[in-house]
Amino acid sequence: QVQLVESGGGLVQAGGSLRLSCAASISIFSTHVMGWYRQAPGKQRELVARITSGGSTNYADFVKGRFTISRDNAKNTMYLQMNSLKPEDTGVYYCNAYGIPLGRYGDSWGQGTQVTVSS
């Protein structure tokens, strides 16, 4: 099963920016939908953005226009550029790789990276 390692989280003031990275242990972008999820304290994990094997992207309404998901196939790395950060963006951000088909490739998660936005 693929290993995913997130990095790039930290503490930032409201209005600031961060870029998260998710490094995959093997080449998977052609067989997986890649996504970023987040979980705030006391809340359920929610989808932030995802990118398909064909490069199509979609975003949660609460990040549209502020966050950008992308990937570098040569580096097996996915990114989440986060601009105009708000305190409500605080949470643990997780990288996900959803295999297509699921039964063959599975569903993998990273360990998460903390993002804290101060007001």
mmCIF file of C-alpha atoms in Angstrom:
data_model
loop_
_atom_site.group_PDB
_atom_site.id
_atom_site.type_symbol
_atom_site.label_atom_id
_atom_site.label_comp_id
_atom_site.label_asym_id
_atom_site.label_seq_id
_atom_site.Cartn_x
_atom_site.Cartn_y
_atom_site.Cartn_z
ATOM 1 C CA GLN A 1 0.000 0.000 0.000
ATOM 2 C CA VAL A 2 1.217 3.481 -0.796
ATOM 3 C CA GLN A 3 2.750 5.594 1.964
ATOM 4 C CA LEU A 4 1.817 9.268 2.116
ATOM 5 C CA VAL A 5 3.761 11.904 4.049
ATOM 6 C CA GLU A 6 2.417 15.417 4.537
ATOM 7 C CA SER A 7 4.499 18.456 5.369
ATOM 8 C CA GLY A 8 4.258 22.214 5.358
ATOM 9 C CA GLY A 9 1.847 22.860 8.175
ATOM 10 C CA GLY A 10 2.460 25.463 10.834
ATOM 11 C CA LEU A 11 1.263 28.590 12.558
ATOM 12 C CA VAL A 12 0.305 31.571 10.434
ATOM 13 C CA GLN A 13 -1.605 34.791 10.967
ATOM 14 C CA ALA A 14 -4.950 35.368 9.341
ATOM 15 C CA GLY A 15 -4.497 36.515 5.762
ATOM 16 C CA GLY A 16 -1.253 34.593 5.409
ATOM 17 C CA SER A 17 -0.313 31.659 3.219
ATOM 18 C CA LEU A 18 0.996 28.136 3.561
ATOM 19 C CA ARG A 19 1.809 25.398 1.082
ATOM 20 C CA LEU A 20 1.225 21.821 2.079
ATOM 21 C CA SER A 21 2.964 18.917 0.400
ATOM 22 C CA CYS A 22 2.034 15.251 0.205
ATOM 23 C CA ALA A 23 4.776 12.931 -0.955
ATOM 24 C CA ALA A 24 3.776 9.474 -2.159
ATOM 25 C CA SER A 25 6.140 6.526 -1.850
ATOM 26 C CA ILE A 26 5.370 5.335 -5.370
ATOM 27 C CA SER A 27 3.892 6.702 -8.584
ATOM 28 C CA ILE A 28 0.129 6.680 -8.073
ATOM 29 C CA PHE A 29 -1.401 9.710 -9.729
ATOM 30 C CA SER A 30 -2.542 7.750 -12.790
ATOM 31 C CA THR A 31 -4.500 5.283 -10.657
ATOM 32 C CA HIS A 32 -5.735 7.393 -7.747
ATOM 33 C CA VAL A 33 -7.901 10.373 -7.020
ATOM 34 C CA MET A 34 -5.805 12.514 -4.690
ATOM 35 C CA GLY A 35 -7.391 14.690 -2.083
ATOM 36 C CA TRP A 36 -6.823 16.996 0.844
ATOM 37 C CA TYR A 37 -9.092 16.708 3.844
ATOM 38 C CA ARG A 38 -9.106 18.546 7.125
ATOM 39 C CA GLN A 39 -10.413 17.968 10.604
ATOM 40 C CA ALA A 40 -10.978 20.709 13.127
ATOM 41 C CA PRO A 41 -11.220 19.910 16.855
ATOM 42 C CA GLY A 42 -14.579 18.390 17.658
ATOM 43 C CA LYS A 43 -15.614 18.237 14.024
ATOM 44 C CA GLN A 44 -15.761 15.565 11.357
ATOM 45 C CA ARG A 45 -13.142 15.250 8.696
ATOM 46 C CA GLU A 46 -14.163 17.134 5.549
ATOM 47 C CA LEU A 47 -13.027 17.308 1.961
ATOM 48 C CA VAL A 48 -11.040 20.413 1.058
ATOM 49 C CA ALA A 49 -9.975 19.708 -2.532
ATOM 50 C CA ARG A 50 -9.203 16.828 -4.861
ATOM 51 C CA ILE A 51 -7.598 16.156 -8.181
ATOM 52 C CA THR A 52 -8.360 13.246 -10.466
ATOM 53 C CA SER A 53 -5.968 11.157 -12.487
ATOM 54 C CA GLY A 54 -6.934 13.257 -15.492
ATOM 55 C CA GLY A 55 -6.101 16.479 -13.679
ATOM 56 C CA SER A 56 -9.623 17.692 -12.995
ATOM 57 C CA THR A 57 -9.993 19.535 -9.727
ATOM 58 C CA ASN A 58 -12.800 20.413 -7.400
ATOM 59 C CA TYR A 59 -12.953 22.382 -4.193
ATOM 60 C CA ALA A 60 -15.134 22.755 -1.169
ATOM 61 C CA ASP A 61 -17.094 25.993 -1.307
ATOM 62 C CA PHE A 62 -15.345 27.329 1.777
ATOM 63 C CA VAL A 63 -11.928 27.336 0.045
ATOM 64 C CA LYS A 64 -12.831 28.273 -3.526
ATOM 65 C CA GLY A 65 -10.740 31.148 -4.747
ATOM 66 C CA ARG A 66 -8.274 30.799 -1.869
ATOM 67 C CA PHE A 67 -6.780 27.300 -2.130
ATOM 68 C CA THR A 68 -5.208 25.579 -5.122
ATOM 69 C CA ILE A 69 -4.509 21.877 -5.435
ATOM 70 C CA SER A 70 -1.796 20.689 -7.790
ATOM 71 C CA ARG A 71 0.636 17.860 -8.315
ATOM 72 C CA ASP A 72 4.086 17.155 -9.695
ATOM 73 C CA ASN A 73 4.033 13.770 -11.387
ATOM 74 C CA ALA A 74 7.810 13.549 -11.607
ATOM 75 C CA LYS A 75 8.135 14.017 -7.848
ATOM 76 C CA ASN A 76 5.084 11.942 -6.868
ATOM 77 C CA THR A 77 4.035 14.944 -4.798
ATOM 78 C CA MET A 78 0.748 16.736 -4.404
ATOM 79 C CA TYR A 79 0.403 20.276 -3.084
ATOM 80 C CA LEU A 80 -2.169 22.519 -1.513
ATOM 81 C CA GLN A 81 -1.449 26.218 -1.815
ATOM 82 C CA MET A 82 -3.480 28.019 0.822
ATOM 83 C CA ASN A 83 -3.863 31.785 0.585
ATOM 84 C CA SER A 84 -5.938 34.293 2.532
ATOM 85 C CA LEU A 85 -6.069 31.932 5.457
ATOM 86 C CA LYS A 86 -8.764 32.357 8.073
ATOM 87 C CA PRO A 87 -8.909 31.179 11.698
ATOM 88 C CA GLU A 88 -11.625 28.725 10.679
ATOM 89 C CA ASP A 89 -9.098 27.001 8.400
ATOM 90 C CA THR A 90 -7.367 25.709 11.516
ATOM 91 C CA GLY A 91 -7.182 21.945 11.753
ATOM 92 C CA VAL A 92 -5.217 18.855 10.864
ATOM 93 C CA TYR A 93 -4.855 18.471 7.119
ATOM 94 C CA TYR A 94 -4.681 14.969 5.690
ATOM 95 C CA CYS A 95 -3.608 13.689 2.323
ATOM 96 C CA ASN A 96 -5.666 10.903 0.761
ATOM 97 C CA ALA A 97 -5.104 8.597 -2.170
ATOM 98 C CA TYR A 98 -8.266 6.835 -3.352
ATOM 99 C CA GLY A 99 -7.473 4.022 -5.736
ATOM 100 C CA ILE A 100 -9.497 3.394 -8.875
ATOM 101 C CA PRO A 101 -10.634 0.686 -8.728
ATOM 102 C CA LEU A 102 -10.699 0.730 -4.939
ATOM 103 C CA GLY A 103 -10.502 -3.028 -4.583
ATOM 104 C CA ARG A 104 -7.249 -3.127 -6.467
ATOM 105 C CA TYR A 105 -5.449 -0.029 -5.198
ATOM 106 C CA GLY A 106 -7.017 0.695 -1.845
ATOM 107 C CA ASP A 107 -7.515 3.896 0.089
ATOM 108 C CA SER A 108 -4.512 5.449 1.849
ATOM 109 C CA TRP A 109 -4.102 8.311 4.298
ATOM 110 C CA GLY A 110 -1.175 10.323 5.528
ATOM 111 C CA GLN A 111 -0.525 11.061 9.172
ATOM 112 C CA GLY A 112 -1.713 14.658 8.919
ATOM 113 C CA THR A 113 -0.104 18.048 9.353
ATOM 114 C CA GLN A 114 -1.350 20.737 11.730
ATOM 115 C CA VAL A 115 -2.394 24.123 10.386
ATOM 116 C CA THR A 116 -3.123 26.855 12.899
ATOM 117 C CA VAL A 117 -4.355 30.263 11.804
ATOM 118 C CA SER A 118 -4.310 32.970 14.443
ATOM 119 C CA SER A 119 -6.613 35.978 14.364
#
